[in-house]
Short mmCIF file of C-alpha atoms and ligand atoms in Angstrom, two decimals:
data_model
loop_
_atom_site.label_atom_id
_atom_site.label_comp_id
_atom_site.label_asym_id
_atom_site.label_seq_id
_atom_site.Cartn_x
_atom_site.Cartn_y
_atom_site.Cartn_z
CA MET A 18 112.81 80.25 80.97
CA LEU A 19 110.31 82.26 83.02
CA LYS A 20 110.68 86.05 82.50
CA ILE A 21 109.03 88.56 84.71
CA TYR A 22 108.78 92.39 84.86
CA ASN A 23 110.90 93.40 88.22
CA THR A 24 109.63 96.76 89.56
CA LEU A 25 112.92 97.06 91.44
CA ASN A 26 115.04 97.23 88.40
CA LYS A 27 112.22 98.25 85.95
CA GLN A 28 112.65 95.52 83.35
CA ILE A 29 111.69 92.22 82.29
CA GLU A 30 114.21 89.82 83.79
CA GLU A 31 115.06 86.04 83.71
CA PHE A 32 113.73 84.44 86.95
CA LYS A 33 116.60 82.85 88.74
CA PRO A 34 115.71 81.89 92.39
CA VAL A 35 117.74 83.02 95.40
CA TYR A 36 120.07 79.93 96.26
CA THR A 37 121.51 78.89 99.51
CA ARG A 38 125.25 77.95 99.60
CA ALA A 39 124.69 74.36 100.90
CA THR A 40 128.64 73.43 101.07
CA PRO A 41 131.38 75.50 99.74
CA GLY A 42 130.87 75.50 96.08
CA LYS A 43 127.65 73.87 96.02
CA LEU A 44 124.60 75.73 95.65
CA LEU A 45 121.27 74.22 96.93
CA GLN A 46 118.16 75.45 95.63
CA LYS A 47 115.52 75.93 98.38
CA LYS A 48 111.72 76.47 97.83
CA ILE A 49 110.71 79.70 96.15
CA GLY A 50 109.85 82.28 98.68
CA LEU A 51 106.67 84.14 97.70
CA TYR A 52 104.97 86.81 99.93
CA THR A 53 101.86 88.51 98.66
CA CYS A 54 100.36 91.26 100.53
CA GLY A 55 97.02 90.35 101.91
CA PRO A 56 93.87 92.41 102.64
CA THR A 57 92.87 94.65 105.10
CA VAL A 58 90.01 93.05 106.84
CA TYR A 59 87.60 95.72 107.75
CA ASN A 60 85.13 95.45 104.79
CA TYR A 61 84.69 93.08 101.78
CA ALA A 62 87.13 92.70 99.40
CA HIS A 63 86.18 94.19 95.95
CA ILE A 64 86.76 92.72 92.62
CA GLY A 65 89.76 95.48 92.24
CA ASN A 66 91.56 93.68 95.03
CA LEU A 67 90.79 90.40 93.70
CA ARG A 68 92.28 91.27 90.62
CA THR A 69 95.61 91.53 92.30
CA TYR A 70 95.21 88.17 93.96
CA VAL A 71 94.19 86.51 90.59
CA PHE A 72 97.53 87.80 88.93
CA GLU A 73 99.37 86.57 91.87
CA ASP A 74 97.97 83.41 91.53
CA ILE A 75 98.78 83.30 87.89
CA LEU A 76 102.49 84.01 88.81
CA LYS A 77 102.35 81.07 91.40
CA ARG A 78 100.76 78.68 88.88
CA ALA A 79 103.41 79.66 86.41
CA LEU A 80 106.36 79.05 88.70
CA LYS A 81 104.86 75.55 89.42
CA TYR A 82 104.49 74.99 85.85
CA ASN A 83 108.16 75.56 85.45
CA GLY A 84 109.02 72.94 88.13
CA TYR A 85 109.56 75.27 91.12
CA LYS A 86 108.55 74.50 94.48
CA ILE A 87 107.00 77.16 96.37
CA ASN A 88 106.48 78.18 99.93
CA HIS A 89 103.74 80.91 99.59
CA VAL A 90 103.12 83.33 102.45
CA MET A 91 99.91 85.74 102.81
CA ASN A 92 99.49 88.20 105.63
CA ILE A 93 95.89 89.38 106.96
CA THR A 94 96.13 92.97 107.88
CA ASP A 95 93.91 93.14 111.07
CA VAL A 96 95.47 96.07 112.84
CA GLY A 97 97.51 99.34 112.15
CA HIS A 98 96.51 100.12 108.47
CA LEU A 99 95.24 103.81 108.87
CA THR A 100 92.49 105.47 106.74
CA SER A 101 95.31 107.39 105.08
CA ASP A 102 98.47 105.30 103.70
CA ALA A 103 100.59 108.34 105.15
CA ASP A 104 99.85 107.09 108.65
CA GLU A 105 97.09 109.50 109.20
CA GLY A 106 93.50 108.95 110.47
CA GLU A 107 91.83 106.28 112.11
CA ASP A 108 92.69 102.37 112.10
CA LYS A 109 90.76 100.78 109.32
CA LEU A 110 89.72 97.89 111.81
CA GLU A 111 88.54 100.41 114.71
CA LYS A 112 86.56 102.33 112.03
CA GLY A 113 84.86 98.78 110.80
CA ALA A 114 84.14 97.89 114.25
CA LYS A 115 82.37 101.40 115.00
CA ARG A 116 80.37 100.94 111.60
CA GLU A 117 79.02 97.62 112.49
CA ASN A 118 79.01 97.84 116.21
CA LYS A 119 81.05 94.83 116.83
CA THR A 120 84.47 94.06 118.27
CA VAL A 121 87.44 94.55 116.00
CA TRP A 122 88.14 90.91 116.29
CA GLU A 123 84.72 89.96 115.24
CA ILE A 124 85.09 92.31 112.30
CA ALA A 125 88.48 90.77 111.43
CA GLU A 126 87.34 87.16 111.65
CA PHE A 127 84.14 87.84 109.55
CA TYR A 128 85.96 89.56 106.60
CA THR A 129 88.85 87.39 106.76
CA LYS A 130 86.53 84.44 106.17
CA LYS A 131 84.88 86.18 103.43
CA PHE A 132 87.96 86.71 101.69
CA GLN A 133 89.34 83.25 101.85
CA GLU A 134 85.86 82.23 100.45
CA ASN A 135 86.44 84.54 97.55
CA LEU A 136 89.67 83.07 96.71
CA LEU A 137 88.10 79.74 96.83
CA ASP A 138 85.51 80.72 94.36
CA LEU A 139 88.17 82.30 92.03
CA ASN A 140 90.02 79.00 92.31
CA ILE A 141 93.00 80.74 93.61
CA LEU A 142 95.36 78.36 95.22
CA GLU A 143 95.66 78.85 98.88
CA PRO A 144 98.95 80.04 100.38
CA ASP A 145 101.20 77.73 102.51
CA VAL A 146 101.10 79.95 105.40
CA TRP A 147 98.44 82.69 106.22
CA CYS A 148 99.37 84.92 109.00
CA LYS A 149 97.56 87.79 110.93
CA ALA A 150 99.40 90.62 112.05
CA THR A 151 97.89 90.73 115.45
CA ASP A 152 99.25 87.18 115.91
CA HIS A 153 102.88 88.37 115.38
CA ILE A 154 103.05 91.42 117.63
CA LYS A 155 106.30 90.10 119.38
CA GLU A 156 107.97 89.80 116.29
CA GLN A 157 106.92 93.53 115.26
CA ILE A 158 108.19 94.63 118.45
CA LYS A 159 111.30 92.95 118.07
CA LEU A 160 112.06 94.56 114.76
CA VAL A 161 111.15 98.17 116.01
CA GLN A 162 113.47 97.49 118.87
CA THR A 163 116.26 96.52 116.40
CA LEU A 164 115.65 99.55 114.29
CA ILE A 165 115.72 101.78 117.60
CA ASN A 166 119.07 100.29 118.64
CA LYS A 167 120.65 100.78 115.35
CA GLY A 168 119.56 104.40 115.19
CA TYR A 169 117.27 104.63 112.45
CA THR A 170 114.19 105.89 114.25
CA TYR A 171 113.03 108.87 116.31
CA GLU A 172 110.16 109.49 118.83
CA THR A 173 107.35 111.79 118.55
CA ASN A 174 104.14 112.28 120.51
CA ASP A 175 102.34 110.07 118.05
CA GLY A 176 104.88 107.20 118.12
CA ILE A 177 108.13 105.78 116.86
CA TYR A 178 108.93 106.97 113.41
CA PHE A 179 111.23 105.46 110.90
CA ASP A 180 113.85 108.47 109.57
CA THR A 181 114.11 107.75 105.79
CA THR A 182 117.12 110.29 105.55
CA LYS A 183 119.32 107.54 107.22
CA VAL A 184 118.88 105.28 104.16
CA ALA A 185 120.75 106.42 101.07
CA ASP A 186 118.86 104.38 98.52
CA TYR A 187 115.26 105.20 100.27
CA GLY A 188 112.56 104.94 97.48
CA LYS A 189 114.62 102.98 95.06
CA LEU A 190 111.47 100.81 94.20
CA ALA A 191 109.44 103.74 93.20
CA ASN A 192 112.26 106.15 91.96
CA LEU A 193 111.41 108.53 94.74
CA GLN A 194 114.87 110.05 94.66
CA ASN A 195 113.93 111.64 91.64
CA GLN A 196 110.55 112.84 92.70
CA GLU A 197 110.81 115.93 94.55
CA LEU A 198 107.64 116.81 96.32
CA LYS A 199 105.60 119.29 94.53
CA ALA A 200 105.69 122.89 96.02
CA GLY A 201 102.80 123.20 98.19
CA ALA A 202 101.89 119.44 98.01
CA ARG A 203 99.57 118.66 100.82
CA ILE A 204 101.27 116.31 103.42
CA GLU A 205 100.26 115.68 106.99
CA MET A 206 103.64 116.48 108.58
CA GLY A 207 102.54 116.32 112.30
CA GLU A 208 105.79 115.91 114.00
CA LYS A 209 107.57 113.96 111.33
CA LYS A 210 111.01 115.43 110.37
CA ASN A 211 110.93 114.48 106.47
CA PRO A 212 107.84 113.74 104.39
CA HIS A 213 108.65 110.35 103.65
CA ASP A 214 109.17 109.27 107.24
CA PHE A 215 106.65 106.57 108.30
CA ALA A 216 105.35 105.13 111.63
CA LEU A 217 106.73 101.98 112.90
CA TRP A 218 104.56 102.04 116.33
CA LYS A 219 101.95 104.39 117.33
CA TRP A 220 101.04 105.24 121.06
CA SER A 221 97.19 104.05 121.43
CA GLU A 222 96.21 106.80 124.17
CA ARG A 223 97.28 109.81 121.76
CA HIS A 224 95.82 108.02 118.93
CA SER A 225 92.50 107.17 120.31
CA GLU A 226 92.13 110.91 121.57
CA ARG A 227 92.53 112.11 118.34
CA HIS A 228 89.45 111.06 116.50
CA PRO A 229 86.42 113.61 116.63
CA GLU A 230 84.15 111.24 115.09
CA ARG A 231 84.34 108.98 117.96
CA PRO A 232 81.05 109.00 119.74
CA GLU A 233 81.62 110.55 123.11
CA GLY A 234 80.25 109.16 126.52
CA VAL A 235 78.53 106.02 125.38
CA GLU A 236 79.01 103.92 128.45
CA GLY A 237 80.63 100.94 128.04
CA SER A 238 80.90 101.48 124.19
CA PRO A 239 83.66 99.46 122.69
CA THR A 240 84.42 102.65 120.35
CA LYS A 241 85.28 104.85 123.47
CA LYS A 242 88.94 103.68 123.21
CA ARG A 243 91.17 101.56 120.73
CA GLN A 244 90.19 97.76 121.02
CA MET A 245 93.66 96.74 119.82
CA GLU A 246 96.60 97.66 121.79
CA TRP A 247 99.52 96.18 123.36
CA HIS A 248 102.70 97.08 125.60
CA ALA A 249 105.82 97.79 124.00
CA PRO A 250 108.89 98.55 125.73
CA PHE A 251 109.43 101.91 123.81
CA GLY A 252 108.35 105.43 124.79
CA THR A 253 111.17 106.45 127.10
CA ALA A 254 111.42 109.98 126.00
CA GLN A 255 108.63 110.68 128.50
CA GLY A 256 110.55 108.92 131.12
CA LYS A 257 108.24 105.92 130.98
CA SER A 258 109.54 102.21 130.80
CA GLY A 259 107.20 101.58 127.97
CA ARG A 260 103.58 102.51 126.60
CA MET A 261 100.43 101.03 125.17
CA GLY A 262 100.29 101.08 121.34
CA PHE A 263 99.82 99.33 118.13
CA PRO A 264 102.21 98.56 115.08
CA GLY A 265 102.26 100.78 112.07
CA TRP A 266 101.05 99.30 108.83
CA HIS A 267 104.39 98.18 107.07
CA ILE A 268 106.22 96.58 109.82
CA GLU A 269 103.89 93.67 109.99
CA CYS A 270 105.01 92.60 106.50
CA SER A 271 108.56 92.91 107.18
CA ALA A 272 108.38 90.85 110.39
CA MET A 273 106.17 88.06 109.13
CA SER A 274 107.90 87.51 105.66
CA ILE A 275 111.49 87.48 107.26
CA LYS A 276 110.05 85.12 110.04
CA TYR A 277 108.32 82.52 107.37
CA LEU A 278 110.79 83.22 104.33
CA GLY A 279 114.22 84.31 105.56
CA GLU A 280 116.07 87.54 105.45
CA GLN A 281 116.59 87.15 101.78
CA PHE A 282 113.92 85.55 99.48
CA ASP A 283 112.63 85.60 95.95
CA LEU A 284 109.23 87.36 95.28
CA HIS A 285 106.83 89.89 96.84
CA CYS A 286 103.93 91.00 95.26
CA GLY A 287 100.83 93.49 95.68
CA GLY A 288 98.70 96.01 93.77
CA ILE A 289 100.66 99.00 91.96
CA ASP A 290 99.57 101.47 94.92
CA HIS A 291 101.86 99.48 97.00
CA VAL A 292 105.06 100.77 95.28
CA SER A 293 105.69 104.21 96.56
CA ILE A 294 104.51 103.82 100.04
CA HIS A 295 104.08 100.13 101.52
CA HIS A 296 106.67 98.39 99.58
CA THR A 297 108.94 101.15 99.78
CA ASN A 298 108.98 101.49 103.48
CA GLU A 299 109.25 97.55 103.80
CA ILE A 300 112.29 97.72 101.99
CA ALA A 301 113.84 100.46 104.03
CA GLN A 302 113.03 98.86 107.20
CA SER A 303 114.06 95.44 106.31
CA GLU A 304 117.21 96.08 104.59
CA ALA A 305 117.99 98.50 107.74
CA VAL A 306 117.35 95.56 110.08
CA THR A 307 119.70 93.11 108.01
CA ASP A 308 122.50 95.71 107.43
CA LYS A 309 121.89 96.35 103.73
CA LYS A 310 121.33 92.67 102.79
CA PRO A 311 119.15 92.86 99.43
CA TRP A 312 115.93 91.64 100.86
CA VAL A 313 113.67 90.76 98.13
CA LYS A 314 115.04 89.63 94.58
CA TYR A 315 111.90 90.58 92.46
CA TRP A 316 109.02 92.86 93.22
CA LEU A 317 105.81 92.48 90.84
CA HIS A 318 102.66 94.61 90.94
CA GLY A 319 99.20 94.28 89.24
CA GLU A 320 97.86 97.36 87.76
CA PHE A 321 94.36 98.54 88.87
CA LEU A 322 90.80 97.75 88.21
CA ASN A 323 89.27 101.14 87.62
CA MET A 324 85.68 102.29 88.14
CA GLY A 325 85.12 105.04 85.60
CA SER A 326 88.68 107.13 85.66
CA ASP A 327 89.48 106.25 89.30
CA LYS A 328 90.79 103.04 90.60
CA MET A 329 88.19 101.04 92.49
CA SER A 330 88.58 101.60 96.28
CA LYS A 331 87.02 100.33 99.59
CA ALA A 332 87.05 103.82 100.69
CA GLY A 333 84.48 104.93 97.89
CA ASP A 334 80.86 103.63 97.83
CA ASN A 335 81.03 102.40 94.28
CA PHE A 336 82.84 99.20 94.78
CA VAL A 337 81.71 96.11 93.66
CA THR A 338 81.99 92.68 95.16
CA LEU A 339 82.43 88.99 94.14
CA ASP A 340 78.75 88.32 96.02
CA THR A 341 77.39 91.22 93.51
CA LEU A 342 78.53 89.58 90.68
CA LYS A 343 77.21 86.29 91.53
CA GLU A 344 73.79 88.04 92.09
CA LYS A 345 73.83 89.22 88.85
CA GLY A 346 74.49 85.90 87.12
CA ILE A 347 78.16 86.24 86.50
CA SER A 348 80.10 83.44 88.00
CA PRO A 349 83.51 84.07 89.84
CA LEU A 350 85.31 82.15 87.10
CA ALA A 351 83.66 84.27 84.47
CA TYR A 352 85.28 87.04 86.17
CA ARG A 353 88.73 85.17 86.24
CA TYR A 354 88.40 84.64 82.47
CA LEU A 355 87.91 88.31 82.13
CA LEU A 356 90.97 89.42 84.04
CA LEU A 357 92.92 86.76 82.07
CA GLN A 358 92.08 88.61 78.92
CA THR A 359 94.22 91.79 79.99
CA HIS A 360 97.78 91.59 80.93
CA TYR A 361 98.56 92.21 84.41
CA ARG A 362 100.38 95.16 83.87
CA LYS A 363 97.64 96.98 81.92
CA GLN A 364 94.74 98.91 83.76
CA LEU A 365 91.34 97.58 83.35
CA THR A 366 87.91 99.40 83.35
CA PHE A 367 84.99 97.91 85.16
CA SER A 368 81.94 97.29 82.96
CA TRP A 369 78.78 94.93 83.11
CA GLU A 370 79.05 94.62 79.27
CA ALA A 371 82.61 93.35 79.57
CA LEU A 372 81.55 90.93 82.46
CA GLU A 373 78.48 89.54 80.47
CA ALA A 374 80.72 88.98 77.21
CA ALA A 375 83.24 87.18 79.63
CA GLN A 376 80.36 84.86 80.96
CA ALA A 377 79.24 84.07 77.44
CA GLY A 378 82.97 83.68 76.23
CA LEU A 379 83.48 81.20 79.24
CA ASP A 380 80.21 79.13 78.42
CA HIS A 381 81.43 79.05 75.02
CA LEU A 382 84.69 77.91 76.02
CA TYR A 383 83.24 75.23 78.26
CA GLU A 384 81.27 73.88 75.25
CA GLU A 385 84.36 73.67 73.43
CA VAL A 386 85.99 71.80 76.15
CA LEU A 387 83.15 69.20 76.22
CA LYS A 388 83.69 68.52 72.18
CA VAL A 389 87.80 68.47 73.02
CA HIS A 390 86.94 65.16 75.30
CA LYS A 391 86.38 63.41 71.67
CA VAL A 392 89.47 64.50 70.04
CA PRO A 393 92.17 61.61 70.12
CA LYS A 394 95.61 62.39 70.97
CA SER A 395 96.69 65.47 68.84
CA ILE A 396 100.18 65.33 67.18
CA LYS A 397 100.27 69.03 67.26
CA SER A 398 99.90 69.21 71.25
CA GLU A 399 103.36 69.43 71.97
CA ALA A 400 104.12 72.38 69.56
CA ILE A 401 101.04 74.08 70.97
CA SER A 402 102.29 73.53 74.41
CA GLU A 403 105.48 75.07 73.61
CA LYS A 404 103.74 78.26 72.34
CA PHE A 405 101.48 78.04 75.49
CA GLN A 406 104.25 78.12 77.67
CA GLU A 407 106.17 80.54 75.84
CA ALA A 408 103.64 83.13 76.32
CA ILE A 409 103.05 82.42 80.07
CA ASN A 410 106.99 82.73 80.34
CA ASN A 411 107.00 85.99 78.63
CA ASP A 412 105.90 87.92 82.02
CA LEU A 413 102.47 86.07 82.37
CA ASP A 414 100.87 86.85 79.00
CA THR A 415 97.78 85.39 79.58
CA PRO A 416 95.80 87.18 76.74
CA LYS A 417 98.16 85.48 74.32
CA ALA A 418 98.02 82.19 75.98
CA LEU A 419 94.27 82.15 75.86
CA ALA A 420 94.30 83.29 72.04
CA ILE A 421 96.57 80.13 71.48
CA VAL A 422 93.93 77.95 73.19
CA TRP A 423 91.24 79.31 71.33
CA GLU A 424 93.01 78.70 67.95
CA ALA A 425 94.03 75.37 68.89
CA ILE A 426 90.45 74.58 69.63
CA LYS A 427 89.26 76.02 66.44
CA ASN A 428 91.65 74.12 64.39
CA LYS A 429 90.79 71.09 66.39
CA GLU A 430 94.37 70.53 67.13
CA ILE A 431 94.42 70.28 71.03
CA ASP A 432 93.54 67.06 72.77
CA TYR A 433 91.87 67.09 76.39
CA LYS A 434 95.05 65.99 78.08
CA THR A 435 96.81 69.12 77.03
CA LEU A 436 93.76 71.31 77.85
CA LEU A 437 93.87 70.16 81.24
CA LYS A 438 97.61 70.86 81.55
CA PHE A 439 97.05 74.36 80.50
CA ASP A 440 94.36 74.81 83.02
CA LYS A 441 96.95 74.22 85.73
CA ILE A 442 97.71 77.94 84.63
CA LEU A 443 94.41 79.14 83.51
CA GLY A 444 92.58 77.91 86.75
CA LEU A 445 89.43 77.85 85.07
CA ASN A 446 88.43 74.44 86.10
CA PHE A 447 88.04 72.39 82.83
CA SER A 448 88.05 69.20 84.49
CA ASN A 449 84.82 70.19 85.94
CA VAL A 450 82.90 71.10 83.02
CA THR A 451 79.62 69.47 82.89
CA ILE A 452 76.95 69.90 80.10
CA GLN A 453 74.99 71.82 82.50
CA GLN A 454 77.58 73.90 83.61
CA SER A 455 78.10 75.13 79.83
CA SER A 456 74.77 76.77 80.02
CA ASN A 457 74.23 79.72 82.16
CA GLU A 458 73.34 77.96 85.34
CA ILE A 459 75.90 78.21 88.16
CA ILE A 460 76.42 75.05 90.11
CA PRO A 461 76.81 75.38 93.89
CA ASP A 462 80.52 74.71 95.06
CA GLU A 463 79.15 72.08 97.25
CA ILE A 464 77.63 70.11 94.25
CA ASN A 465 81.03 70.68 92.31
CA LYS A 466 83.01 69.14 95.23
CA LEU A 467 80.84 66.11 95.19
CA LEU A 468 80.92 65.83 91.54
CA ASP A 469 85.05 65.88 91.73
CA LEU A 470 84.89 63.03 94.36
CA ARG A 471 82.58 61.05 92.36
CA GLN A 472 84.39 61.48 89.14
CA GLN A 473 87.45 60.30 91.18
CA ALA A 474 85.60 57.56 92.75
CA ARG A 475 84.75 56.17 89.11
CA ALA A 476 88.26 56.73 87.89
CA GLU A 477 89.25 54.11 90.90
CA LYS A 478 86.14 52.07 89.79
CA ASN A 479 84.79 52.44 93.27
CA TRP A 480 81.04 52.05 92.35
CA ALA A 481 79.60 51.81 95.78
CA GLU A 482 81.21 55.26 96.64
CA SER A 483 80.15 56.61 93.39
CA ASP A 484 76.50 55.54 93.94
CA ARG A 485 76.57 56.91 97.75
CA LEU A 486 77.75 60.48 96.07
CA ARG A 487 75.02 60.30 93.65
CA GLU A 488 72.47 59.80 96.47
CA GLU A 489 74.06 62.73 98.35
CA ILE A 490 73.67 65.02 95.26
CA THR A 491 70.25 63.79 94.78
CA LYS A 492 69.34 64.92 98.29
CA LEU A 493 70.92 68.25 97.60
CA GLY A 494 68.37 68.53 94.71
CA TYR A 495 70.46 67.67 91.67
CA GLU A 496 70.31 64.92 89.45
CA VAL A 497 73.58 63.30 87.97
CA GLU A 498 73.84 61.23 84.81
CA ASP A 499 76.88 59.69 83.12
CA THR A 500 77.36 60.50 79.66
CA ASN A 501 80.09 59.95 77.26
CA GLU A 502 80.94 63.39 77.81
CA GLY A 503 81.18 63.15 81.49
CA GLN A 504 78.77 63.77 84.08
CA LYS A 505 75.69 65.63 83.51
CA ILE A 506 73.87 67.50 86.28
CA THR A 507 70.59 68.98 86.16
CA LYS A 508 68.44 70.51 88.88
CA ILE A 509 65.69 68.50 90.03
P1 LIG B 1 93.71 96.33 101.11
O1 LIG B 1 92.77 95.23 101.20
O2 LIG B 1 93.26 97.64 100.58
O3 LIG B 1 94.94 96.31 101.75
O4 LIG B 1 94.18 95.69 99.47
C1 LIG B 1 94.53 94.67 99.01
C2 LIG B 1 95.09 94.42 97.54
O5 LIG B 1 94.38 95.11 96.69
C3 LIG B 1 96.28 95.30 97.68
O6 LIG B 1 97.43 94.38 97.03
C4 LIG B 1 96.01 96.25 96.90
O7 LIG B 1 97.23 97.05 96.19
C5 LIG B 1 95.17 95.91 95.84
N1 LIG B 1 94.24 96.63 95.25
C6 LIG B 1 93.63 97.79 95.90
N2 LIG B 1 92.62 98.58 94.85
C7 LIG B 1 92.92 97.93 93.87
C8 LIG B 1 92.24 98.00 92.43
N3 LIG B 1 91.39 98.96 92.25
N4 LIG B 1 92.58 97.30 91.56
C9 LIG B 1 93.54 96.22 91.75
N5 LIG B 1 94.18 95.92 93.02
C10 LIG B 1 93.76 96.72 94.00
ZN1 LIG B 2 102.52 94.06 102.77
#
């Protein structure tokens, strides 16, 4: 029985999927709908962002381990996320384009690709559906139109806003009802009627005029005007039949999750900073559209990776990327291993010492995995498996699960097959462990992929293919040798 902490109800709950009614009296279990808020692709993801995606990966693997089939959707935010989460400032993508003197489309494509490479490096399972905000403008316009028709919105000089006072339980996710704004707290109200009201759609001409940092008078400069804008049928207050504009940040997640997962689905996740604004606003607009149908059953949030006493953030200049870790000899999987040692709902503070210790710990674990190759079937495996699954099912207690693995290894009570089974959750690539990998050298992904294929070919006794792959590996500068403990790889 999988138990998880549900931010919506502020307690650990047994996971019970949303069912559909197939025929009267008969419930049909559909695939689990999982939506994870994706990156804003105007810069590299930092390892704080990636902590959130590793936690979500553990959740997904835990669901699979418990036998559920999953439909996982992740969005790419490539428009509409402004430099302040409270709908103020510049569009982050437009800002990224100016910084690098590229088009927003180039910026989005480049950082999306980088992000997807990061996920592969961290052995994060790919979503079933990737969806970009800019590919779903029609769906977002339709949702905004529905909200206008239902009377949830008002128009300002800046765009179309959601009136949060129209929703009685607004803020239920973050307990905002009990959180009066502190007297004197700074909030950019503009023409907003209420502090929590948020933009569904913004006029682009107004928006592009507003930014003093935009270089003036540069002939043909892509920075002169917003690059991303679409025509929408709103903006009638000025007697117009529509205006150019762009979506607010939150509407994309409602539009795309409803499109791919339906009006009611199981799980929605993100980092803890999404609770009070992004996810709160997603709930308000989605449940307004569906006439108060409870939208998502379980909301899960991962805690921050901090840099000193503050969260690591893309806006600050002291963020660390996965590439930086690699340059310093820390493998992405060592970072994953570090993350697994702290519960996802606890804050973690960045330090190079902790990363180096994690690298040494993972190297040691790999050495032990090689020794476990020789352990015949263990009679204790079943009992250990039960303890392992219990830890994972207790709100994804990966620190405890790792401790169980280490203890079983020390007591020589675990066999290789069981270790591989646990790796379905841990994702540390035990099946790829070779003698060389257990030392500090990082084997390139390309070689690891060829080694996997070769292992498979050998298992199928396809010796010709195995030899061909050996040659390919040699051409790339590595020598492979078959030992009792698996393939040994050395740099030529
Ligand atoms: P962004 O690319 O800024 O939209 O953020 C992508 C994801 O990273 C979101 O789920 C954020 O909540 C999460 N996130 C942002 N900063 C951190 C951090 N320092 N630690 C953990 N997660 C974070
Ligand atoms: Zn989102």
